[in-house]
Coordinates of C-alpha atoms in Angstrom, one line a residue:
Chain F
X16 CA 72.5 22.6 -35.8
X17 CA 72.8 24.1 -39.2
X18 CA 70.6 21.5 -40.8
X19 CA 67.8 22.1 -38.3
X20 CA 67.8 25.9 -39.0
X21 CA 67.9 25.2 -42.8
X22 CA 64.9 22.7 -42.5
X23 CA 63.0 25.3 -40.5
X24 CA 63.8 27.9 -42.9
X25 CA 62.4 25.8 -45.7
X26 CA 59.6 23.7 -44.2
X27 CA 58.8 25.8 -41.1
X28 CA 55.7 27.4 -42.6
X29 CA 54.5 23.8 -43.6
X30 CA 55.1 22.5 -40.3
X31 CA 53.0 25.2 -38.5
X32 CA 50.3 24.5 -41.0
X33 CA 50.4 20.7 -40.5
X34 CA 50.4 21.1 -36.8
X35 CA 47.5 23.2 -36.7
X36 CA 45.6 20.9 -39.1
X37 CA 46.6 17.9 -36.6
X38 CA 45.3 19.9 -33.8
X39 CA 42.1 20.6 -35.7
X40 CA 41.5 17.2 -36.6
X41 CA 42.1 15.9 -33.1
X42 CA 40.0 18.6 -31.2
X43 CA 36.9 18.1 -33.7
X44 CA 37.0 14.4 -33.1
X45 CA 37.4 14.7 -29.5
X46 CA 34.7 17.4 -29.2
X47 CA 32.3 15.3 -31.4
X48 CA 33.2 12.3 -29.3
X49 CA 32.4 14.0 -25.9
X50 CA 29.1 15.4 -27.0
X51 CA 27.9 12.1 -28.4
X52 CA 29.4 9.8 -25.6
X53 CA 28.7 11.6 -22.5
X54 CA 24.9 12.0 -23.0
X55 CA 25.0 8.4 -24.3
X56 CA 26.8 7.3 -21.0
X57 CA 24.1 9.0 -19.0
X58 CA 21.4 7.5 -20.8
X59 CA 22.9 4.0 -20.9
X60 CA 22.4 4.3 -16.9
X61 CA 18.7 5.0 -17.3
X62 CA 17.9 2.0 -19.5
X63 CA 18.0 -1.9 -18.3
X64 CA 21.5 -2.7 -17.1
X65 CA 21.8 -5.6 -19.7
X66 CA 21.1 -3.1 -22.6
X67 CA 23.5 -0.8 -21.3
X68 CA 26.2 -3.6 -21.1
X69 CA 25.3 -4.7 -24.5
X70 CA 26.0 -1.3 -25.9
X71 CA 29.2 -0.9 -24.1
X72 CA 30.0 -4.3 -25.5
X73 CA 29.5 -3.2 -29.1
X74 CA 31.6 -0.2 -28.7
X75 CA 34.4 -2.1 -27.3
X76 CA 34.4 -4.3 -30.3
X77 CA 34.7 -1.4 -32.4
X78 CA 37.7 -0.3 -30.7
X79 CA 39.5 -3.4 -31.6
X80 CA 39.2 -2.7 -35.3
X81 CA 42.5 -1.6 -36.7
X82 CA 42.6 2.3 -37.0
X83 CA 43.8 2.0 -40.4
X84 CA 41.0 -0.3 -41.1
X85 CA 38.5 2.1 -40.1
X86 CA 40.0 5.0 -42.0
X87 CA 40.0 2.7 -45.1
X88 CA 36.4 1.7 -44.4
X89 CA 35.0 5.2 -44.3
X90 CA 36.3 5.9 -47.8
X91 CA 33.8 4.1 -49.9
X92 CA 31.1 6.0 -47.7
X93 CA 32.6 9.3 -47.2
X94 CA 35.2 9.7 -49.6
X95 CA 38.8 11.1 -48.7
X96 CA 39.9 14.0 -47.0
X97 CA 39.7 15.7 -43.7
X98 CA 36.1 15.3 -43.0
X99 CA 36.2 11.4 -43.2
X100 CA 39.4 11.4 -41.1
X101 CA 37.6 13.3 -38.4
X102 CA 34.7 11.0 -38.6
X103 CA 36.8 7.8 -38.3
X104 CA 38.6 9.3 -35.3
X105 CA 35.4 10.4 -33.8
X106 CA 34.2 6.7 -33.6
X107 CA 37.5 5.9 -32.0
X108 CA 37.1 8.5 -29.2
X109 CA 33.7 7.2 -28.2
X110 CA 34.8 4.1 -26.3
X111 CA 37.0 5.7 -23.5
X112 CA 34.5 8.5 -23.0
X113 CA 31.5 6.4 -23.2
X114 CA 32.9 3.8 -20.6
X115 CA 34.0 6.3 -18.3
X116 CA 30.8 8.1 -18.2
X117 CA 28.8 5.1 -17.8
X118 CA 31.1 3.7 -14.9
X119 CA 31.4 7.1 -13.3
X120 CA 27.6 7.4 -13.2
X121 CA 26.8 3.9 -12.3
X122 CA 29.4 4.5 -9.4
X123 CA 27.3 7.4 -7.8
X124 CA 26.1 5.9 -4.3
X125 CA 22.5 4.9 -4.8
X126 CA 21.6 6.2 -1.5
X127 CA 22.3 9.9 -2.9
X128 CA 20.0 9.0 -5.9
X129 CA 17.3 7.8 -3.5
X130 CA 17.6 10.7 -1.2
X131 CA 17.5 13.1 -4.3
X132 CA 14.4 11.4 -5.6
X133 CA 12.7 11.2 -2.2
X134 CA 13.2 14.9 -1.9
X135 CA 11.5 15.5 -5.3
X136 CA 14.3 16.0 -7.6
X137 CA 13.2 15.2 -11.2
X138 CA 15.2 12.6 -13.4
X139 CA 16.9 15.6 -15.1
X140 CA 17.5 17.6 -11.9
X141 CA 19.2 14.6 -10.4
X142 CA 21.5 14.1 -13.7
X143 CA 22.3 17.8 -13.5
X144 CA 22.7 18.4 -9.7
X145 CA 23.9 15.0 -8.6
X146 CA 25.2 12.5 -11.1
X147 CA 27.2 14.7 -13.3
X148 CA 29.0 16.6 -10.7
X149 CA 29.8 13.4 -8.8
X150 CA 31.0 11.6 -12.0
X151 CA 32.9 14.6 -13.6
X152 CA 36.4 13.3 -12.3
X153 CA 35.8 10.0 -14.0
X154 CA 34.4 11.3 -17.1
X155 CA 37.3 13.9 -17.6
X156 CA 39.6 11.3 -17.2
X157 CA 38.0 9.3 -20.0
X158 CA 38.2 12.6 -22.3
X159 CA 41.9 12.9 -21.2
X160 CA 42.6 9.4 -22.1
X161 CA 40.9 9.7 -25.6
X162 CA 42.6 12.9 -26.4
X163 CA 46.0 11.3 -25.9
X164 CA 44.9 8.3 -28.3
X165 CA 43.5 10.8 -30.7
X166 CA 46.7 12.7 -31.2
X167 CA 48.5 9.6 -32.1
X168 CA 45.9 8.2 -34.4
X169 CA 45.4 11.4 -36.1
X170 CA 48.7 10.9 -37.8
X171 CA 47.0 8.2 -39.8
X172 CA 44.7 10.8 -41.1
X173 CA 47.3 11.5 -43.7
X174 CA 46.5 8.2 -45.3
X175 CA 43.1 9.3 -46.4
X176 CA 44.3 12.8 -47.4
X177 CA 43.2 14.3 -44.1
X178 CA 46.5 16.2 -43.7
X179 CA 48.0 16.7 -40.3
X180 CA 51.4 15.8 -39.1
X181 CA 51.3 12.3 -40.5
X182 CA 52.0 14.0 -43.9
X183 CA 55.7 14.7 -42.6
X184 CA 56.1 11.3 -41.0
X185 CA 54.9 9.0 -44.0
X186 CA 56.7 11.3 -46.5
X187 CA 59.8 10.9 -44.4
X188 CA 59.3 7.2 -44.2
X189 CA 58.7 6.9 -47.9
X190 CA 61.6 9.0 -49.3
X191 CA 63.8 7.9 -46.3
X192 CA 64.3 11.4 -44.9
X193 CA 64.7 11.2 -41.0
X194 CA 64.4 14.9 -40.7
X195 CA 60.9 14.8 -42.0
X196 CA 60.1 11.8 -39.6
X197 CA 61.4 14.1 -36.7
X198 CA 59.7 17.1 -37.8
X199 CA 56.5 15.1 -37.6
X200 CA 57.0 13.0 -34.6
X201 CA 58.3 15.6 -32.2
X202 CA 55.5 18.1 -32.5
X203 CA 53.1 15.2 -32.4
X204 CA 54.6 13.9 -29.0
X205 CA 54.8 17.4 -27.5
X206 CA 51.1 17.9 -28.6
X207 CA 50.1 14.6 -26.8
X208 CA 52.0 15.8 -23.7
X209 CA 50.3 19.2 -23.9
X210 CA 46.8 17.5 -23.9
X211 CA 47.6 15.3 -21.0
X212 CA 48.9 18.2 -18.9
X213 CA 46.0 20.5 -19.9
X214 CA 43.3 18.0 -19.4
X215 CA 44.5 16.8 -15.9
X216 CA 44.5 20.4 -14.8
X217 CA 41.0 20.7 -15.9
X218 CA 40.1 17.5 -14.3
X219 CA 41.3 18.9 -10.9
X220 CA 39.7 22.1 -11.5
X221 CA 36.4 20.7 -12.4
X222 CA 36.3 18.2 -9.5
X223 CA 33.8 19.6 -6.9
X224 CA 35.4 21.0 -3.8
X225 CA 33.6 18.6 -1.3
X226 CA 35.2 15.6 -3.1
X227 CA 38.6 17.0 -3.0
X228 CA 38.8 17.3 0.8
X229 CA 37.9 13.6 0.8
X230 CA 41.0 12.8 -1.1
Chain J
X258 CA -3.6 14.0 8.0
X259 CA -2.5 10.6 6.4
X260 CA -4.8 7.8 5.8
X261 CA -4.4 4.4 4.3
X262 CA -7.3 2.5 2.9
X263 CA -7.1 -1.2 2.2
X264 CA -3.6 -0.5 0.8
X265 CA -1.6 -3.7 -0.8
X266 CA 1.5 -4.0 -2.7
X267 CA 1.8 -7.0 -4.8
X268 CA 5.1 -8.1 -6.4
X269 CA 5.2 -10.5 -9.4
X270 CA 1.6 -11.4 -9.5
X271 CA 1.0 -13.1 -6.0
X272 CA 3.4 -12.0 -3.5
X273 CA 2.1 -9.5 -1.1
X274 CA 4.7 -7.0 0.5
X275 CA 2.0 -5.2 2.2
X276 CA -1.4 -6.7 2.5
X277 CA -4.6 -4.7 2.9
X278 CA -3.4 -1.9 5.3
X279 CA -5.8 0.4 6.6
X280 CA -5.0 3.2 9.3
X281 CA -5.1 6.8 10.0
X282 CA -2.4 9.2 11.3
X283 CA -3.4 12.3 13.2
X284 CA -1.5 15.8 12.6
X285 CA 1.2 16.3 14.8
X286 CA 1.5 12.6 15.5
X287 CA 4.8 10.6 15.8
X288 CA 3.8 7.1 14.4
X289 CA 6.5 4.4 14.2
X290 CA 6.5 1.6 11.7
X291 CA 8.3 -1.5 13.3
X292 CA 8.5 -5.0 12.6
X293 CA 11.2 -7.7 11.8
X294 CA 13.2 -7.1 8.4
X295 CA 11.0 -7.8 5.3
X296 CA 7.8 -7.2 7.2
X297 CA 6.9 -4.2 4.6
X298 CA 7.5 -1.4 7.0
X299 CA 9.9 0.4 4.5
X300 CA 7.6 -0.5 1.6
X301 CA 4.7 0.9 3.5
X302 CA 6.6 4.2 4.2
X303 CA 7.7 4.5 0.6
X304 CA 4.2 4.3 -0.6
X305 CA 3.6 7.6 1.1
X306 CA 5.9 9.5 -1.1
X307 CA 5.4 7.1 -4.0
X308 CA 9.0 5.9 -4.4
X309 CA 7.0 2.6 -4.6
X310 CA 3.5 2.8 -6.0
X311 CA 0.5 0.9 -4.2
X312 CA -0.9 -1.9 -6.2
X313 CA -4.3 -1.6 -4.6
X314 CA -5.9 0.9 -2.2
X315 CA -5.9 4.5 -1.6
X316 CA -3.4 6.6 0.3
X317 CA -4.5 10.0 1.1
X318 CA -2.7 13.0 2.6
X319 CA -5.0 15.8 3.9
X320 CA -7.7 14.3 2.0
X321 CA -6.3 14.2 -1.3
X322 CA -5.5 10.9 -3.1
X323 CA -1.9 10.9 -3.5
X324 CA -1.9 8.8 -6.4
X325 CA -3.5 11.7 -8.4
X326 CA -0.7 14.0 -7.7
X327 CA 2.4 14.6 -9.5
X328 CA 5.0 12.7 -7.8
X329 CA 7.9 15.3 -7.9
X330 CA 5.6 18.0 -6.3
X331 CA 4.2 15.4 -3.9
X332 CA 7.6 14.6 -2.6
X333 CA 8.6 18.3 -2.2
X334 CA 5.9 18.4 0.2
X335 CA 7.1 15.6 2.2
X336 CA 10.4 15.7 4.2
X337 CA 12.6 12.4 3.6
X338 CA 15.5 11.2 5.8
X339 CA 17.1 8.1 5.1
X340 CA 19.5 5.7 7.2
X341 CA 22.6 6.4 4.8
X342 CA 21.9 10.1 5.4
X343 CA 22.5 10.9 1.6
X344 CA 23.8 14.4 2.0
X345 CA 25.4 15.1 -1.4
X346 CA 29.3 15.3 -0.8
X347 CA 29.9 17.9 -3.7
X348 CA 27.6 20.5 -2.0
X349 CA 28.2 22.6 1.1
X350 CA 26.0 22.1 4.0
X351 CA 23.9 25.3 3.0
X352 CA 23.4 24.0 -0.4
X353 CA 22.5 20.7 1.0
X354 CA 20.0 22.0 3.6
X355 CA 18.4 24.2 1.1
X356 CA 18.2 21.9 -1.6
X357 CA 14.4 21.6 -1.7
X358 CA 13.8 25.3 -1.3
X359 CA 16.0 25.6 -4.3
X360 CA 14.0 23.2 -6.3
X361 CA 10.8 25.2 -5.1
X362 CA 12.8 28.3 -6.6
X363 CA 13.2 30.3 -3.3
X364 CA 15.3 33.5 -3.8
X365 CA 19.0 33.2 -2.7
X366 CA 18.6 35.5 0.2
X367 CA 15.7 33.6 1.5
X368 CA 17.6 30.3 1.1
X369 CA 20.6 31.5 3.1
X370 CA 18.3 32.9 5.9
X371 CA 16.4 29.7 6.1
X372 CA 19.8 27.7 6.3
X373 CA 20.9 29.8 9.4
X374 CA 17.6 29.5 11.0
X375 CA 17.7 25.6 10.5
X376 CA 21.3 25.3 11.9
X377 CA 20.1 27.2 15.1
X378 CA 17.5 24.6 15.7
X379 CA 20.2 21.9 16.2
X380 CA 22.9 24.4 17.9
X381 CA 25.2 24.4 15.2
X382 CA 26.8 27.6 14.2
X383 CA 26.8 29.6 11.1
X384 CA 30.2 28.5 10.3
X385 CA 29.1 25.2 9.3
X386 CA 27.2 26.6 6.2
X387 CA 30.3 26.7 4.1
X388 CA 31.5 23.1 5.1
X389 CA 31.3 20.0 3.2
X390 CA 29.5 16.9 4.5
X391 CA 32.9 15.0 4.8
X392 CA 34.1 17.5 7.2
X393 CA 31.2 16.7 9.8
X394 CA 31.0 13.5 12.2
X395 CA 28.3 11.1 11.6
X396 CA 26.0 12.6 14.2
X397 CA 26.3 16.1 12.9
X398 CA 25.7 14.8 9.3
X399 CA 22.4 13.1 10.2
X400 CA 21.5 16.4 12.2
X401 CA 22.0 18.1 8.7
X402 CA 19.9 15.3 7.0
X403 CA 17.1 15.9 9.4
X404 CA 17.4 19.7 8.8
X405 CA 17.2 19.3 5.0
X406 CA 14.0 17.4 5.5
X407 CA 12.6 20.4 7.4
X408 CA 13.9 23.1 5.2
X409 CA 10.7 23.7 3.0
X410 CA 8.7 23.4 6.2
X411 CA 6.7 20.2 5.1
X412 CA 4.1 19.2 7.3
X413 CA 4.9 15.4 7.1
X414 CA 8.2 13.8 7.4
X415 CA 9.1 10.3 6.6
X416 CA 12.3 8.8 8.1
X417 CA 13.7 5.4 7.3
X418 CA 15.8 4.2 10.3
X419 CA 17.7 7.5 10.3
X420 CA 19.5 6.7 13.5
X421 CA 20.4 3.3 12.6
X422 CA 24.0 3.8 11.3
X423 CA 25.1 5.9 14.4
X424 CA 27.0 4.8 17.3
X425 CA 24.6 4.1 20.4
X426 CA 25.5 7.2 22.4
X427 CA 25.1 9.7 19.4
X428 CA 21.9 7.8 18.5
X429 CA 20.4 8.5 21.8
X430 CA 21.4 12.0 22.0
X431 CA 19.8 12.4 18.4
X432 CA 16.7 10.6 19.4
X433 CA 16.1 13.0 22.3
X434 CA 16.9 16.0 20.4
X435 CA 14.7 15.0 17.6
X436 CA 11.7 14.2 19.6
X437 CA 12.1 17.5 21.2
X438 CA 12.2 19.2 17.8
X439 CA 9.2 17.4 16.5
X440 CA 7.1 18.4 19.4
X441 CA 8.2 21.9 19.3
X442 CA 7.6 22.3 15.6
X443 CA 4.2 20.0 15.5
X444 CA 5.5 18.0 12.7
X445 CA 3.6 14.7 11.8
X446 CA 6.4 12.1 11.6
X447 CA 6.3 8.6 10.0
X448 CA 9.3 6.7 11.3
X449 CA 10.5 3.3 10.4
X450 CA 12.8 1.2 12.8
X451 CA 13.4 -2.2 13.8
X452 CA 14.7 -1.2 17.2
X453 CA 12.2 -1.5 19.8
X454 CA 13.9 0.8 22.4
X455 CA 13.9 3.4 19.8
X456 CA 10.3 2.8 19.1
X457 CA 9.2 2.9 22.6
X458 CA 11.1 6.1 23.2
X459 CA 9.9 8.1 20.3
X460 CA 6.4 6.9 19.2
X461 CA 3.1 8.4 20.1
X462 CA 1.7 5.3 18.4
X463 CA 3.3 2.3 17.1
X464 CA 2.2 0.1 14.2
X465 CA 3.6 -3.4 14.3
X466 CA 3.8 -5.4 10.9
X467 CA 4.5 -8.8 10.1
X468 CA 4.8 -10.4 6.7
X469 CA 3.2 -7.2 5.1
X470 CA 0.1 -7.3 7.5
X471 CA -0.8 -5.2 10.6
X472 CA -0.6 -7.0 13.8
X473 CA -1.1 -4.4 16.1
X474 CA -1.5 -0.7 16.4
X475 CA -1.5 1.5 19.6
X476 CA 0.3 3.7 22.0
X477 CA 3.6 2.3 23.5
X478 CA 1.6 1.9 26.8
X479 CA -1.1 -0.1 25.2
X480 CA 1.3 -2.4 23.1
X481 CA 3.2 -3.1 26.4
X482 CA 0.4 -3.8 28.8
X483 CA -1.7 -5.6 26.1
X484 CA 0.1 -7.2 23.4
X485 CA -2.1 -8.5 20.8
X486 CA -0.5 -11.9 20.4
X487 CA 2.5 -14.1 20.9
X488 CA 4.4 -12.6 18.1
X489 CA 4.1 -9.1 19.7
X490 CA 5.2 -10.3 23.0
X491 CA 8.2 -12.0 21.4
X492 CA 9.2 -9.1 19.4
X493 CA 9.0 -6.7 22.3
X494 CA 10.9 -9.2 24.4
X495 CA 10.1 -10.8 27.7
X496 CA 12.8 -8.9 29.3
X497 CA 11.7 -5.6 28.1
X498 CA 8.0 -6.3 29.1
X499 CA 9.1 -7.1 32.5
X500 CA 11.4 -4.0 32.9
X501 CA 8.6 -1.7 31.5
X502 CA 6.2 -3.3 33.8
X503 CA 6.6 -0.7 36.6
X504 CA 6.1 2.1 34.0
X505 CA 2.9 0.6 32.6
X506 CA 1.5 -1.8 34.9
X507 CA -1.3 -1.1 37.2
X508 CA -1.3 -1.6 40.9
X509 CA -3.8 -4.3 40.6
X510 CA -1.5 -6.8 39.0
X511 CA 1.2 -6.4 41.4
X512 CA -0.5 -5.8 44.8
X513 CA -0.6 -8.3 47.6
X514 CA -4.3 -9.7 47.4
X515 CA -4.2 -10.9 51.1
X516 CA -4.0 -7.8 53.3
X517 CA -4.2 -8.5 56.9
X518 CA -7.7 -7.0 58.0
X519 CA -10.0 -6.7 61.0
X520 CA -13.7 -6.1 61.1
X521 CA -14.7 -2.7 62.6
X522 CA -16.7 -4.4 65.3
X523 CA -13.9 -6.4 66.8
X524 CA -12.6 -5.5 70.1
X525 CA -9.1 -4.4 70.7
X526 CA -8.2 -7.5 72.5
X527 CA -9.1 -9.5 69.3
X528 CA -7.1 -6.9 67.2
X529 CA -3.9 -7.2 69.2
X530 CA -4.3 -11.0 68.9
X531 CA -4.5 -10.9 65.2
X532 CA -1.6 -8.6 65.0
X533 CA 0.5 -11.2 67.2
X534 CA -0.5 -14.1 65.0
X535 CA 0.2 -12.4 61.7
X536 CA 3.2 -10.5 63.0
X537 CA 2.4 -7.2 62.0
X538 CA 1.9 -3.8 63.8
X539 CA -1.1 -2.3 62.1
X540 CA -4.5 -3.7 60.6
X541 CA -6.7 -2.4 58.0
X542 CA -10.3 -2.1 59.2
X543 CA -13.2 -3.0 56.9
X544 CA -16.9 -3.4 57.4
X545 CA -19.1 -6.4 56.5
X546 CA -19.1 -5.5 52.8
X547 CA -15.4 -5.2 52.7
X548 CA -15.3 -1.5 52.4
X549 CA -12.1 0.3 53.8
X550 CA -12.7 2.2 56.8
X551 CA -9.3 3.1 58.1
X552 CA -6.5 1.4 60.0
X553 CA -5.5 0.8 63.3
X554 CA -1.8 0.2 64.7
X555 CA -0.2 -0.8 67.8
X556 CA 0.1 2.7 69.3
X557 CA -3.5 3.5 69.1
X558 CA -4.4 0.1 70.7
X559 CA -1.9 0.8 73.5
X560 CA -3.3 4.2 74.4
X561 CA -6.9 2.8 74.5
X562 CA -6.1 -0.2 76.3
X563 CA -8.2 0.4 79.3
X564 CA -11.4 1.6 77.7
X565 CA -12.8 -1.6 76.6
X566 CA -13.8 -0.2 73.2
X567 CA -14.3 -1.8 69.8
X568 CA -12.1 -0.8 66.8
X569 CA -15.0 1.3 65.3
X570 CA -14.7 3.7 68.2
X571 CA -11.0 4.6 67.7
X572 CA -9.7 3.9 64.3
X573 CA -8.6 6.7 62.3
X574 CA -10.7 7.0 59.1
X575 CA -8.2 9.1 57.1
X576 CA -5.6 7.1 55.1
X577 CA -4.1 7.3 51.8
X578 CA -5.1 4.8 49.3
X579 CA -4.6 4.2 45.6
X580 CA -7.0 3.2 42.9
X581 CA -6.6 -0.3 41.4
X582 CA -6.0 1.3 38.0
X583 CA -3.2 3.5 39.1
X584 CA 0.1 3.1 37.4
X585 CA 2.6 1.0 39.7
X586 CA 5.5 3.5 38.9
X587 CA 3.4 6.4 40.4
X588 CA 2.2 4.3 43.4
X589 CA 5.6 3.2 44.3
X590 CA 7.0 6.8 44.3
X591 CA 4.1 7.9 46.2
X592 CA 4.8 5.1 49.1
X593 CA 8.4 6.3 48.9
X594 CA 7.5 10.1 49.3
X595 CA 5.0 9.5 52.2
X596 CA 7.4 7.3 54.1
X597 CA 4.6 5.1 54.5
X598 CA 5.1 1.3 54.7
X599 CA 2.2 0.4 52.6
X600 CA -0.8 1.6 50.7
X601 CA -4.0 -0.1 50.6
X602 CA -5.7 -0.7 47.2
X603 CA -9.3 0.1 46.5
X604 CA -11.8 0.3 43.7
X605 CA -14.2 2.9 42.9
X606 CA -16.3 2.5 45.9
X607 CA -13.4 2.4 48.4
X608 CA -13.7 -1.5 48.8
X609 CA -10.4 -2.9 50.0
X610 CA -8.9 -5.1 47.3
X611 CA -5.3 -5.6 48.5
X612 CA -2.3 -3.8 49.6
X613 CA 0.9 -2.4 48.2
X614 CA 3.8 -2.4 50.3
X615 CA 7.6 -1.8 50.1
X616 CA 7.9 -5.3 49.3
X617 CA 6.0 -4.9 45.9
X618 CA 8.8 -2.6 45.1
X619 CA 11.3 -5.4 45.8
X620 CA 9.3 -7.5 43.4
X621 CA 9.6 -5.0 40.7
X622 CA 13.3 -4.7 41.2
X623 CA 13.7 -8.2 41.5
X624 CA 11.9 -9.0 38.2
X625 CA 13.8 -6.5 36.4
X626 CA 17.1 -8.1 37.5
X627 CA 16.4 -11.8 37.5
X628 CA 13.3 -12.0 35.4
X629 CA 10.4 -14.2 36.1
X630 CA 11.8 -17.7 35.9
X631 CA 11.3 -18.7 39.5
X632 CA 8.1 -17.6 40.8
X633 CA 7.9 -19.7 43.9
X634 CA 10.9 -18.4 45.5
X635 CA 10.0 -15.0 44.7
X636 CA 6.8 -15.3 46.6
X637 CA 8.7 -16.6 49.5
X638 CA 10.8 -13.5 49.5
X639 CA 8.2 -11.2 49.2
X640 CA 6.5 -12.8 51.9
X641 CA 9.3 -12.5 54.3
X642 CA 10.1 -9.0 53.5
X643 CA 6.2 -8.1 53.9
X644 CA 6.1 -9.3 57.3
X645 CA 9.0 -7.4 58.7
X646 CA 7.8 -4.3 57.0
X647 CA 4.4 -4.5 58.3

């Protein structure tokens, strides 16, 4: 108990700073991922099906690259630091969000689209009033999934000088100081849980009422 | 109102989904497109609001070529109802019903007013406004689907098998309600179905399609009485043709062509002999040219027995007749109402052509129960009954 207090007295400030940095990297990557992947997912439903599947395939392959390799790979192009780290994680967040958006919108009953079209809704009006609201639960669960992955992967940002709680964890591993490992790992775990909880609340809140009654 | 001129839809170079279709629909008319699946009826309908673009020909609505109009604007001016109903599950009934008004940028208050007005049309209370589609039964959902098409008061409404997914009882109710609503509001309806009963019930005119070609267009009566060819007959169904016969067939087709008659110059003793021979108690009196003069029955002969008169001297000239073109259905109800045992059938000049008896009614009922398969037996039965009635 004393060691814990001692540790917090010495490293508490740094821990808060690193936690904030970690959160910042995660949220930035998630935000970028969402604003790119959601529109892309919508768009992929408007192009021929084969092409859509092709793009999804490419993004799936990118997902299989080891995360460390991606992080290393951005260095020659973007250098080191927080920016490149965010970029690499953003690439990673694309797949779950893109796939869920694509599937969610594809899953909207074609009869609804036809009746919307037949009533004189433009393509944009159909996206805005029909497809997006109905696909929201699926899209949101994609974002939630991506966020949990990102919290974990953001620890690797420390390798390319991006900071975050990874700094504690890898220092602890290198110097064999378990208290640093814990000081990094515990907040990361808590953060992942927090994202999961918050986003599933949001998912429920954003699900349209008419769909909830059906469940 | 709506006009097709040589319209064709060609897929992949040479396959005609719809071929060279021309017809016109009047304002306020209920027209039903009917045919077996793949006949092009849905394609034809979807070309009206350009969910499918015609390859050739011109479709005009109120004399405006629909091809020259903006599709989104065009569709907002045409109501559309589909079989799958297609209510948006995430919108309340009010939002669903007033979707087109919303696209047309009506004010919120006006939309709410309109939603209430519309629900009244189908006897649904205001409490439904805030409900969601999944809280409604299938029949209620399709009522809302129809209201949604009516919302912006379009003069023309397209309906693609709208009652096809409902159970038979609900379907029947909705058909009745809708036909009533259509007549009250004076809307022009284009209705697609493959259900002949539905078509006969709702249509002002029917358009029968086969392999993308127009086979016959006409009122249900015209189509039932004069099917254009074997395909139409087959498609209507023999059974239905027979059942519908009483409703549409003329007296001429079903009358007995050999009534027992007597010339007006014959004497009463000849008359009584004819009655005895033919086993009847009354005779129709005609002159040499076959014009109907009246009738004579056994009581009249009885009271004039000793006077040595001819029939011309005593017969009553007043007698109910039906015209040969009269509907069988109406004539039968007339026989029943008058309590008469028969009615003579005449042409424009009162020339006697035949006789309609209660036995004819037996024929009609017999046909609708057993069909037409054994005409010999049927004649025999009819003859027996006829004698005892007369």
